[in-house]
Amino acid sequence: MTSVAAATPNTTTGSTSNGVKPPEASGTKLNSDFETFLKMMTTQMQNQDPMNPMESTEFATQLAQFSSVEQQVLTNDTLKEISSAFASNSLQQMGSLVGMEGLAPAPVLFTGQLVSMRPQYAEDATSANLVVRDADGEIVDKMEIPVGQETLYWNGTLEDGSKLPNGVYKFEIENFEGREQLDTKPAMAYNQILEVRDDNGTVKVRLSDGSEMDASQIQGLRAPTTLG
């Protein structure tokens, strides 16, 4: 069983306890811009025409406009910091999934043990088939299954008794109403979670077959099991 450690947030010097670096650069720039604005306003007042002085309300308006922009930038920086903190905490929590088996619509690495899955049936289905495809997308096995059966197990053994080799396999459910095929749905299979990582604020999981998906696509979890 492959084991990959979950990613952990950066805790180097200059970061907060949750690995988020405070927006020092933008704050410094705002202070500098504000000082520049005050110098320009002071110079403007010193050099105004004494016969036609600028109204004090105009200065107040300029100051209010700059203050509004300053506040908006600071707010945006705060929101970014909060968002990063949430992503970091989510990654820490999701890191506990490494080594677990997640129920997901994804191919599974078959290693000779039973593959456990939960099929999805069409509402009007009267019969259904489990279809197994290899890594090249070729159908290597097909069998009829009872509509409504909640859990299926596949052991890689064909009707003639031969055994399919270890490898990556994809599972689908063909739904029929009488002789009419309604649709084909992915069979949600239990798949070992090898890695959890942050992808620009989205938590991704890597599964046994090497594929990746959003953690939100995992529909169920269970402890690692050995079947068959």
PDB file of N, CA and C in Angstrom, residues 5-106:
ATOM      1  N   ALA A   5       2.464  11.289   2.415  1.00  0.00           N
ATOM      2  CA  ALA A   5       2.110  12.210   3.502  1.00  0.00           C
ATOM      3  C   ALA A   5       1.312  13.366   2.953  1.00  0.00           C
ATOM      4  N   ALA A   6       0.344  13.797   3.737  1.00  0.00           N
ATOM      5  CA  ALA A   6      -0.461  14.941   3.335  1.00  0.00           C
ATOM      6  C   ALA A   6       0.363  16.209   3.463  1.00  0.00           C
ATOM      7  N   ALA A   7       0.055  17.194   2.583  1.00  0.00           N
ATOM      8  CA  ALA A   7       0.771  18.457   2.630  1.00  0.00           C
ATOM      9  C   ALA A   7       0.412  19.207   3.894  1.00  0.00           C
ATOM     10  N   THR A   8       1.363  19.967   4.408  1.00  0.00           N
ATOM     11  CA  THR A   8       1.116  20.780   5.599  1.00  0.00           C
ATOM     12  C   THR A   8       1.437  22.226   5.275  1.00  0.00           C
ATOM     13  N   PRO A   9       0.757  23.160   5.900  1.00  0.00           N
ATOM     14  CA  PRO A   9       0.968  24.568   5.597  1.00  0.00           C
ATOM     15  C   PRO A   9       2.355  25.035   5.992  1.00  0.00           C
ATOM     16  N   ASN A  10       2.882  26.037   5.278  1.00  0.00           N
ATOM     17  CA  ASN A  10       4.200  26.593   5.529  1.00  0.00           C
ATOM     18  C   ASN A  10       4.225  27.301   6.869  1.00  0.00           C
ATOM     19  N   THR A  11       5.252  27.048   7.654  1.00  0.00           N
ATOM     20  CA  THR A  11       5.353  27.677   8.979  1.00  0.00           C
ATOM     21  C   THR A  11       6.689  28.376   9.141  1.00  0.00           C
ATOM     22  N   THR A  12       7.278  28.851   8.035  1.00  0.00           N
ATOM     23  CA  THR A  12       8.570  29.516   8.112  1.00  0.00           C
ATOM     24  C   THR A  12       8.414  30.879   8.735  1.00  0.00           C
ATOM     25  N   THR A  13       9.544  31.475   9.103  1.00  0.00           N
ATOM     26  CA  THR A  13       9.553  32.781   9.754  1.00  0.00           C
ATOM     27  C   THR A  13       8.893  33.812   8.865  1.00  0.00           C
ATOM     28  N   GLY A  14       8.092  34.682   9.464  1.00  0.00           N
ATOM     29  CA  GLY A  14       7.401  35.710   8.710  1.00  0.00           C
ATOM     30  C   GLY A  14       5.984  35.320   8.396  1.00  0.00           C
ATOM     31  N   SER A  15       5.564  34.121   8.759  1.00  0.00           N
ATOM     32  CA  SER A  15       4.199  33.668   8.514  1.00  0.00           C
ATOM     33  C   SER A  15       3.465  33.607   9.835  1.00  0.00           C
ATOM     34  N   THR A  16       2.140  33.625   9.756  1.00  0.00           N
ATOM     35  CA  THR A  16       1.347  33.454  10.953  1.00  0.00           C
ATOM     36  C   THR A  16       1.290  31.992  11.299  1.00  0.00           C
ATOM     37  N   SER A  17       0.623  31.642  12.426  1.00  0.00           N
ATOM     38  CA  SER A  17       0.580  30.256  12.895  1.00  0.00           C
ATOM     39  C   SER A  17      -0.116  29.337  11.924  1.00  0.00           C
ATOM     40  N   ASN A  18      -0.983  29.885  11.047  1.00  0.00           N
ATOM     41  CA  ASN A  18      -1.654  29.019  10.084  1.00  0.00           C
ATOM     42  C   ASN A  18      -0.987  29.064   8.723  1.00  0.00           C
ATOM     43  N   GLY A  19       0.213  29.623   8.650  1.00  0.00           N
ATOM     44  CA  GLY A  19       0.977  29.592   7.418  1.00  0.00           C
ATOM     45  C   GLY A  19       0.639  30.721   6.463  1.00  0.00           C
ATOM     46  N   VAL A  20      -0.123  31.722   6.892  1.00  0.00           N
ATOM     47  CA  VAL A  20      -0.524  32.810   6.025  1.00  0.00           C
ATOM     48  C   VAL A  20       0.344  34.027   6.291  1.00  0.00           C
ATOM     49  N   LYS A  21       0.971  34.548   5.274  1.00  0.00           N
ATOM     50  CA  LYS A  21       1.842  35.701   5.443  1.00  0.00           C
ATOM     51  C   LYS A  21       1.020  36.974   5.435  1.00  0.00           C
ATOM     52  N   PRO A  22       1.194  37.853   6.417  1.00  0.00           N
ATOM     53  CA  PRO A  22       0.412  39.087   6.471  1.00  0.00           C
ATOM     54  C   PRO A  22       0.765  40.006   5.319  1.00  0.00           C
ATOM     55  N   PRO A  23      -0.185  40.802   4.861  1.00  0.00           N
ATOM     56  CA  PRO A  23       0.037  41.673   3.708  1.00  0.00           C
ATOM     57  C   PRO A  23       0.829  42.908   4.070  1.00  0.00           C
ATOM     58  N   GLU A  24       2.128  42.742   4.404  1.00  0.00           N
ATOM     59  CA  GLU A  24       2.946  43.856   4.849  1.00  0.00           C
ATOM     60  C   GLU A  24       3.228  44.818   3.695  1.00  0.00           C
ATOM     61  N   ALA A  25       3.485  44.270   2.497  1.00  0.00           N
ATOM     62  CA  ALA A  25       3.898  45.099   1.380  1.00  0.00           C
ATOM     63  C   ALA A  25       2.817  46.099   1.009  1.00  0.00           C
ATOM     64  N   SER A  26       1.563  45.641   0.914  1.00  0.00           N
ATOM     65  CA  SER A  26       0.481  46.543   0.529  1.00  0.00           C
ATOM     66  C   SER A  26       0.267  47.605   1.598  1.00  0.00           C
ATOM     67  N   GLY A  27       0.394  47.232   2.873  1.00  0.00           N
ATOM     68  CA  GLY A  27       0.229  48.198   3.945  1.00  0.00           C
ATOM     69  C   GLY A  27       1.294  49.270   3.884  1.00  0.00           C
ATOM     70  N   THR A  28       2.542  48.879   3.613  1.00  0.00           N
ATOM     71  CA  THR A  28       3.645  49.833   3.502  1.00  0.00           C
ATOM     72  C   THR A  28       3.407  50.800   2.361  1.00  0.00           C
ATOM     73  N   LYS A  29       2.929  50.263   1.226  1.00  0.00           N
ATOM     74  CA  LYS A  29       2.671  51.089   0.058  1.00  0.00           C
ATOM     75  C   LYS A  29       1.565  52.096   0.341  1.00  0.00           C
ATOM     76  N   LEU A  30       0.519  51.645   1.041  1.00  0.00           N
ATOM     77  CA  LEU A  30      -0.575  52.554   1.369  1.00  0.00           C
ATOM     78  C   LEU A  30      -0.092  53.699   2.252  1.00  0.00           C
ATOM     79  N   ASN A  31       0.731  53.391   3.243  1.00  0.00           N
ATOM     80  CA  ASN A  31       1.270  54.435   4.120  1.00  0.00           C
ATOM     81  C   ASN A  31       2.066  55.453   3.318  1.00  0.00           C
ATOM     82  N   SER A  32       2.885  54.929   2.387  1.00  0.00           N
ATOM     83  CA  SER A  32       3.702  55.809   1.558  1.00  0.00           C
ATOM     84  C   SER A  32       2.826  56.691   0.676  1.00  0.00           C
ATOM     85  N   ASP A  33       1.796  56.093   0.058  1.00  0.00           N
ATOM     86  CA  ASP A  33       0.900  56.860  -0.805  1.00  0.00           C
ATOM     87  C   ASP A  33       0.138  57.917  -0.013  1.00  0.00           C
ATOM     88  N   PHE A  34      -0.269  57.554   1.198  1.00  0.00           N
ATOM     89  CA  PHE A  34      -1.026  58.495   2.023  1.00  0.00           C
ATOM     90  C   PHE A  34      -0.157  59.702   2.392  1.00  0.00           C
ATOM     91  N   GLU A  35       1.112  59.449   2.744  1.00  0.00           N
ATOM     92  CA  GLU A  35       2.028  60.537   3.080  1.00  0.00           C
ATOM     93  C   GLU A  35       2.254  61.436   1.857  1.00  0.00           C
ATOM     94  N   THR A  36       2.375  60.792   0.686  1.00  0.00           N
ATOM     95  CA  THR A  36       2.561  61.569  -0.541  1.00  0.00           C
ATOM     96  C   THR A  36       1.345  62.460  -0.801  1.00  0.00           C
ATOM     97  N   PHE A  37       0.156  61.878  -0.569  1.00  0.00           N
ATOM     98  CA  PHE A  37      -1.075  62.644  -0.767  1.00  0.00           C
ATOM     99  C   PHE A  37      -1.116  63.857   0.163  1.00  0.00           C
ATOM    100  N   LEU A  38      -0.743  63.672   1.423  1.00  0.00           N
ATOM    101  CA  LEU A  38      -0.751  64.785   2.383  1.00  0.00           C
ATOM    102  C   LEU A  38       0.236  65.873   1.968  1.00  0.00           C
ATOM    103  N   LYS A  39       1.432  65.455   1.462  1.00  0.00           N
ATOM    104  CA  LYS A  39       2.425  66.439   1.018  1.00  0.00           C
ATOM    105  C   LYS A  39       1.896  67.238  -0.172  1.00  0.00           C
ATOM    106  N   MET A  40       1.239  66.504  -1.111  1.00  0.00           N
ATOM    107  CA  MET A  40       0.695  67.189  -2.289  1.00  0.00           C
ATOM    108  C   MET A  40      -0.408  68.165  -1.879  1.00  0.00           C
ATOM    109  N   MET A  41      -1.260  67.743  -0.925  1.00  0.00           N
ATOM    110  CA  MET A  41      -2.350  68.608  -0.483  1.00  0.00           C
ATOM    111  C   MET A  41      -1.798  69.849   0.228  1.00  0.00           C
ATOM    112  N   THR A  42      -0.752  69.649   1.036  1.00  0.00           N
ATOM    113  CA  THR A  42      -0.133  70.781   1.744  1.00  0.00           C
ATOM    114  C   THR A  42       0.480  71.762   0.756  1.00  0.00           C
ATOM    115  N   THR A  43       1.204  71.219  -0.231  1.00  0.00           N
ATOM    116  CA  THR A  43       1.816  72.073  -1.259  1.00  0.00           C
ATOM    117  C   THR A  43       0.757  72.830  -2.037  1.00  0.00           C
ATOM    118  N   GLN A  44      -0.356  72.128  -2.331  1.00  0.00           N
ATOM    119  CA  GLN A  44      -1.447  72.753  -3.065  1.00  0.00           C
ATOM    120  C   GLN A  44      -2.039  73.926  -2.274  1.00  0.00           C
ATOM    121  N   MET A  45      -2.147  73.751  -0.962  1.00  0.00           N
ATOM    122  CA  MET A  45      -2.697  74.813  -0.120  1.00  0.00           C
ATOM    123  C   MET A  45      -1.734  75.993  -0.043  1.00  0.00           C
ATOM    124  N   GLN A  46      -0.417  75.723   0.032  1.00  0.00           N
ATOM    125  CA  GLN A  46       0.581  76.782   0.134  1.00  0.00           C
ATOM    126  C   GLN A  46       0.683  77.613  -1.140  1.00  0.00           C
ATOM    127  N   ASN A  47       0.394  77.000  -2.271  1.00  0.00           N
ATOM    128  CA  ASN A  47       0.577  77.673  -3.555  1.00  0.00           C
ATOM    129  C   ASN A  47      -0.735  78.063  -4.229  1.00  0.00           C
ATOM    130  N   GLN A  48      -1.824  77.974  -3.504  1.00  0.00           N
ATOM    131  CA  GLN A  48      -3.095  78.362  -4.116  1.00  0.00           C
ATOM    132  C   GLN A  48      -3.175  79.880  -4.265  1.00  0.00           C
ATOM    133  N   ASP A  49      -4.003  80.322  -5.168  1.00  0.00           N
ATOM    134  CA  ASP A  49      -4.207  81.752  -5.420  1.00  0.00           C
ATOM    135  C   ASP A  49      -4.941  82.361  -4.231  1.00  0.00           C
ATOM    136  N   PRO A  50      -4.319  83.302  -3.515  1.00  0.00           N
ATOM    137  CA  PRO A  50      -4.993  83.888  -2.335  1.00  0.00           C
ATOM    138  C   PRO A  50      -6.274  84.629  -2.700  1.00  0.00           C
ATOM    139  N   MET A  51      -6.358  85.064  -3.996  1.00  0.00           N
ATOM    140  CA  MET A  51      -7.562  85.763  -4.426  1.00  0.00           C
ATOM    141  C   MET A  51      -8.686  84.786  -4.786  1.00  0.00           C
ATOM    142  N   ASN A  52      -8.308  83.533  -4.974  1.00  0.00           N
ATOM    143  CA  ASN A  52      -9.312  82.525  -5.347  1.00  0.00           C
ATOM    144  C   ASN A  52      -8.976  81.209  -4.639  1.00  0.00           C
ATOM    145  N   PRO A  53      -9.040  81.219  -3.317  1.00  0.00           N
ATOM    146  CA  PRO A  53      -8.632  80.018  -2.555  1.00  0.00           C
ATOM    147  C   PRO A  53      -9.580  78.841  -2.826  1.00  0.00           C
ATOM    148  N   MET A  54      -9.001  77.655  -2.723  1.00  0.00           N
ATOM    149  CA  MET A  54      -9.800  76.449  -2.925  1.00  0.00           C
ATOM    150  C   MET A  54     -10.710  76.219  -1.722  1.00  0.00           C
ATOM    151  N   GLU A  55     -11.912  75.806  -2.015  1.00  0.00           N
ATOM    152  CA  GLU A  55     -12.860  75.537  -0.943  1.00  0.00           C
ATOM    153  C   GLU A  55     -12.366  74.391  -0.050  1.00  0.00           C
ATOM    154  N   SER A  56     -12.565  74.536   1.256  1.00  0.00           N
ATOM    155  CA  SER A  56     -12.137  73.487   2.189  1.00  0.00           C
ATOM    156  C   SER A  56     -12.872  72.184   1.944  1.00  0.00           C
ATOM    157  N   THR A  57     -14.102  72.307   1.432  1.00  0.00           N
ATOM    158  CA  THR A  57     -14.869  71.082   1.166  1.00  0.00           C
ATOM    159  C   THR A  57     -14.222  70.247   0.073  1.00  0.00           C
ATOM    160  N   GLU A  58     -13.526  70.903  -0.855  1.00  0.00           N
ATOM    161  CA  GLU A  58     -12.860  70.176  -1.939  1.00  0.00           C
ATOM    162  C   GLU A  58     -11.711  69.342  -1.384  1.00  0.00           C
ATOM    163  N   PHE A  59     -10.968  69.936  -0.419  1.00  0.00           N
ATOM    164  CA  PHE A  59      -9.911  69.169   0.233  1.00  0.00           C
ATOM    165  C   PHE A  59     -10.492  67.972   0.985  1.00  0.00           C
ATOM    166  N   ALA A  60     -11.581  68.225   1.668  1.00  0.00           N
ATOM    167  CA  ALA A  60     -12.215  67.147   2.442  1.00  0.00           C
ATOM    168  C   ALA A  60     -12.677  66.020   1.521  1.00  0.00           C
ATOM    169  N   THR A  61     -13.194  66.397   0.336  1.00  0.00           N
ATOM    170  CA  THR A  61     -13.650  65.388  -0.624  1.00  0.00           C
ATOM    171  C   THR A  61     -12.487  64.543  -1.119  1.00  0.00           C
ATOM    172  N   GLN A  62     -11.370  65.197  -1.448  1.00  0.00           N
ATOM    173  CA  GLN A  62     -10.187  64.462  -1.912  1.00  0.00           C
ATOM    174  C   GLN A  62      -9.689  63.492  -0.839  1.00  0.00           C
ATOM    175  N   LEU A  63      -9.660  63.994   0.404  1.00  0.00           N
ATOM    176  CA  LEU A  63      -9.192  63.159   1.499  1.00  0.00           C
ATOM    177  C   LEU A  63     -10.120  61.958   1.708  1.00  0.00           C
ATOM    178  N   ALA A  64     -11.416  62.205   1.611  1.00  0.00           N
ATOM    179  CA  ALA A  64     -12.381  61.118   1.790  1.00  0.00           C
ATOM    180  C   ALA A  64     -12.241  60.070   0.690  1.00  0.00           C
ATOM    181  N   GLN A  65     -12.012  60.518  -0.542  1.00  0.00           N
ATOM    182  CA  GLN A  65     -11.846  59.591  -1.653  1.00  0.00           C
ATOM    183  C   GLN A  65     -10.618  58.708  -1.453  1.00  0.00           C
ATOM    184  N   PHE A  66      -9.527  59.336  -1.043  1.00  0.00           N
ATOM    185  CA  PHE A  66      -8.314  58.543  -0.834  1.00  0.00           C
ATOM    186  C   PHE A  66      -8.510  57.559   0.319  1.00  0.00           C
ATOM    187  N   SER A  67      -9.155  58.035   1.384  1.00  0.00           N
ATOM    188  CA  SER A  67      -9.397  57.164   2.541  1.00  0.00           C
ATOM    189  C   SER A  67     -10.255  55.970   2.157  1.00  0.00           C
ATOM    190  N   SER A  68     -11.238  56.197   1.260  1.00  0.00           N
ATOM    191  CA  SER A  68     -12.115  55.115   0.819  1.00  0.00           C
ATOM    192  C   SER A  68     -11.329  54.048   0.057  1.00  0.00           C
ATOM    193  N   VAL A  69     -10.451  54.506  -0.841  1.00  0.00           N
ATOM    194  CA  VAL A  69      -9.624  53.573  -1.602  1.00  0.00           C
ATOM    195  C   VAL A  69      -8.689  52.804  -0.675  1.00  0.00           C
ATOM    196  N   GLU A  70      -8.108  53.532   0.281  1.00  0.00           N
ATOM    197  CA  GLU A  70      -7.205  52.901   1.240  1.00  0.00           C
ATOM    198  C   GLU A  70      -7.926  51.788   2.007  1.00  0.00           C
ATOM    199  N   GLN A  71      -9.141  52.079   2.462  1.00  0.00           N
ATOM    200  CA  GLN A  71      -9.905  51.111   3.242  1.00  0.00           C
ATOM    201  C   GLN A  71     -10.271  49.891   2.393  1.00  0.00           C
ATOM    202  N   GLN A  72     -10.596  50.130   1.121  1.00  0.00           N
ATOM    203  CA  GLN A  72     -10.973  49.029   0.229  1.00  0.00           C
ATOM    204  C   GLN A  72      -9.802  48.085   0.009  1.00  0.00           C
ATOM    205  N   VAL A  73      -8.603  48.653  -0.199  1.00  0.00           N
ATOM    206  CA  VAL A  73      -7.418  47.819  -0.402  1.00  0.00           C
ATOM    207  C   VAL A  73      -7.114  46.996   0.844  1.00  0.00           C
ATOM    208  N   LEU A  74      -7.210  47.620   1.997  1.00  0.00           N
ATOM    209  CA  LEU A  74      -6.968  46.901   3.251  1.00  0.00           C
ATOM    210  C   LEU A  74      -7.994  45.791   3.446  1.00  0.00           C
ATOM    211  N   THR A  75      -9.245  46.057   3.077  1.00  0.00           N
ATOM    212  CA  THR A  75     -10.302  45.046   3.193  1.00  0.00           C
ATOM    213  C   THR A  75     -10.010  43.865   2.279  1.00  0.00           C
ATOM    214  N   ASN A  76      -9.600  44.149   1.051  1.00  0.00           N
ATOM    215  CA  ASN A  76      -9.276  43.079   0.114  1.00  0.00           C
ATOM    216  C   ASN A  76      -8.132  42.212   0.630  1.00  0.00           C
ATOM    217  N   ASP A  77      -7.118  42.851   1.216  1.00  0.00           N
ATOM    218  CA  ASP A  77      -5.993  42.095   1.772  1.00  0.00           C
ATOM    219  C   ASP A  77      -6.463  41.200   2.914  1.00  0.00           C
ATOM    220  N   THR A  78      -7.361  41.728   3.733  1.00  0.00           N
ATOM    221  CA  THR A  78      -7.873  40.937   4.853  1.00  0.00           C
ATOM    222  C   THR A  78      -8.663  39.736   4.360  1.00  0.00           C
ATOM    223  N   LEU A  79      -9.493  39.943   3.338  1.00  0.00           N
ATOM    224  CA  LEU A  79     -10.279  38.847   2.778  1.00  0.00           C
ATOM    225  C   LEU A  79      -9.377  37.764   2.188  1.00  0.00           C
ATOM    226  N   LYS A  80      -8.302  38.181   1.510  1.00  0.00           N
ATOM    227  CA  LYS A  80      -7.361  37.209   0.953  1.00  0.00           C
ATOM    228  C   LYS A  80      -6.702  36.401   2.063  1.00  0.00           C
ATOM    229  N   GLU A  81      -6.362  37.083   3.147  1.00  0.00           N
ATOM    230  CA  GLU A  81      -5.725  36.405   4.272  1.00  0.00           C
ATOM    231  C   GLU A  81      -6.681  35.391   4.908  1.00  0.00           C
ATOM    232  N   ILE A  82      -7.952  35.793   5.069  1.00  0.00           N
ATOM    233  CA  ILE A  82      -8.943  34.886   5.649  1.00  0.00           C
ATOM    234  C   ILE A  82      -9.152  33.683   4.740  1.00  0.00           C
ATOM    235  N   SER A  83      -9.235  33.933   3.420  1.00  0.00           N
ATOM    236  CA  SER A  83      -9.439  32.852   2.460  1.00  0.00           C
ATOM    237  C   SER A  83      -8.289  31.850   2.515  1.00  0.00           C
ATOM    238  N   SER A  84      -7.054  32.378   2.589  1.00  0.00           N
ATOM    239  CA  SER A  84      -5.884  31.504   2.665  1.00  0.00           C
ATOM    240  C   SER A  84      -5.895  30.681   3.948  1.00  0.00           C
ATOM    241  N   ALA A  85      -6.352  31.307   5.030  1.00  0.00           N
ATOM    242  CA  ALA A  85      -6.403  30.606   6.312  1.00  0.00           C
ATOM    243  C   ALA A  85      -7.400  29.459   6.252  1.00  0.00           C
ATOM    244  N   PHE A  86      -8.566  29.720   5.641  1.00  0.00           N
ATOM    245  CA  PHE A  86      -9.570  28.661   5.508  1.00  0.00           C
ATOM    246  C   PHE A  86      -9.028  27.515   4.670  1.00  0.00           C
ATOM    247  N   ALA A  87      -8.346  27.844   3.559  1.00  0.00           N
ATOM    248  CA  ALA A  87      -7.793  26.801   2.691  1.00  0.00           C
ATOM    249  C   ALA A  87      -6.757  25.984   3.439  1.00  0.00           C
ATOM    250  N   SER A  88      -5.926  26.660   4.240  1.00  0.00           N
ATOM    251  CA  SER A  88      -4.895  25.963   5.002  1.00  0.00           C
ATOM    252  C   SER A  88      -5.517  25.020   6.018  1.00  0.00           C
ATOM    253  N   ASN A  89      -6.540  25.527   6.754  1.00  0.00           N
ATOM    254  CA  ASN A  89      -7.188  24.681   7.750  1.00  0.00           C
ATOM    255  C   ASN A  89      -7.898  23.508   7.108  1.00  0.00           C
ATOM    256  N   SER A  90      -8.533  23.754   5.943  1.00  0.00           N
ATOM    257  CA  SER A  90      -9.231  22.682   5.233  1.00  0.00           C
ATOM    258  C   SER A  90      -8.241  21.604   4.819  1.00  0.00           C
ATOM    259  N   LEU A  91      -7.060  22.020   4.356  1.00  0.00           N
ATOM    260  CA  LEU A  91      -6.052  21.058   3.935  1.00  0.00           C
ATOM    261  C   LEU A  91      -5.579  20.224   5.115  1.00  0.00           C
ATOM    262  N   GLN A  92      -5.402  20.867   6.278  1.00  0.00           N
ATOM    263  CA  GLN A  92      -4.997  20.139   7.471  1.00  0.00           C
ATOM    264  C   GLN A  92      -6.032  19.092   7.842  1.00  0.00           C
ATOM    265  N   GLN A  93      -7.298  19.468   7.778  1.00  0.00           N
ATOM    266  CA  GLN A  93      -8.367  18.530   8.124  1.00  0.00           C
ATOM    267  C   GLN A  93      -8.447  17.395   7.111  1.00  0.00           C
ATOM    268  N   MET A  94      -8.332  17.732   5.815  1.00  0.00           N
ATOM    269  CA  MET A  94      -8.448  16.718   4.774  1.00  0.00           C
ATOM    270  C   MET A  94      -7.235  15.801   4.741  1.00  0.00           C
ATOM    271  N   GLY A  95      -6.114  16.243   5.342  1.00  0.00           N
ATOM    272  CA  GLY A  95      -4.921  15.407   5.350  1.00  0.00           C
ATOM    273  C   GLY A  95      -5.140  14.074   6.033  1.00  0.00           C
ATOM    274  N   SER A  96      -6.119  14.018   6.930  1.00  0.00           N
ATOM    275  CA  SER A  96      -6.402  12.763   7.620  1.00  0.00           C
ATOM    276  C   SER A  96      -7.002  11.710   6.691  1.00  0.00           C
ATOM    277  N   LEU A  97      -7.363  12.128   5.473  1.00  0.00           N
ATOM    278  CA  LEU A  97      -7.949  11.180   4.522  1.00  0.00           C
ATOM    279  C   LEU A  97      -6.898  10.280   3.866  1.00  0.00           C
ATOM    280  N   VAL A  98      -5.639  10.692   3.920  1.00  0.00           N
ATOM    281  CA  VAL A  98      -4.593   9.895   3.280  1.00  0.00           C
ATOM    282  C   VAL A  98      -4.572   8.492   3.877  1.00  0.00           C
ATOM    283  N   GLY A  99      -4.647   7.485   3.003  1.00  0.00           N
ATOM    284  CA  GLY A  99      -4.667   6.093   3.440  1.00  0.00           C
ATOM    285  C   GLY A  99      -6.069   5.529   3.568  1.00  0.00           C
ATOM    286  N   MET A 100      -7.079   6.419   3.624  1.00  0.00           N
ATOM    287  CA  MET A 100      -8.464   5.965   3.684  1.00  0.00           C
ATOM    288  C   MET A 100      -8.923   5.518   2.297  1.00  0.00           C
ATOM    289  N   GLU A 101     -10.088   4.882   2.240  1.00  0.00           N
ATOM    290  CA  GLU A 101     -10.690   4.510   0.964  1.00  0.00           C
ATOM    291  C   GLU A 101     -11.888   5.415   0.726  1.00  0.00           C
ATOM    292  N   GLY A 102     -11.864   6.127  -0.402  1.00  0.00           N
ATOM    293  CA  GLY A 102     -12.942   7.044  -0.733  1.00  0.00           C
ATOM    294  C   GLY A 102     -13.825   6.489  -1.832  1.00  0.00           C
ATOM    295  N   LEU A 103     -15.125   6.718  -1.705  1.00  0.00           N
ATOM    296  CA  LEU A 103     -16.089   6.282  -2.706  1.00  0.00           C
ATOM    297  C   LEU A 103     -16.188   7.371  -3.764  1.00  0.00           C
ATOM    298  N   ALA A 104     -15.774   7.043  -5.000  1.00  0.00           N
ATOM    299  CA  ALA A 104     -15.699   8.078  -6.029  1.00  0.00           C
ATOM    300  C   ALA A 104     -15.915   7.485  -7.420  1.00  0.00           C
ATOM    301  N   PRO A 105     -16.373   8.297  -8.370  1.00  0.00           N
ATOM    302  CA  PRO A 105     -16.552   7.845  -9.753  1.00  0.00           C
ATOM    303  C   PRO A 105     -15.222   7.881 -10.505  1.00  0.00           C
ATOM    304  N   ALA A 106     -14.331   6.985 -10.147  1.00  0.00           N
ATOM    305  CA  ALA A 106     -12.987   6.991 -10.729  1.00  0.00           C
ATOM    306  C   ALA A 106     -12.495   5.562 -10.925  1.00  0.00           C
TER     307      ALA A 106
END
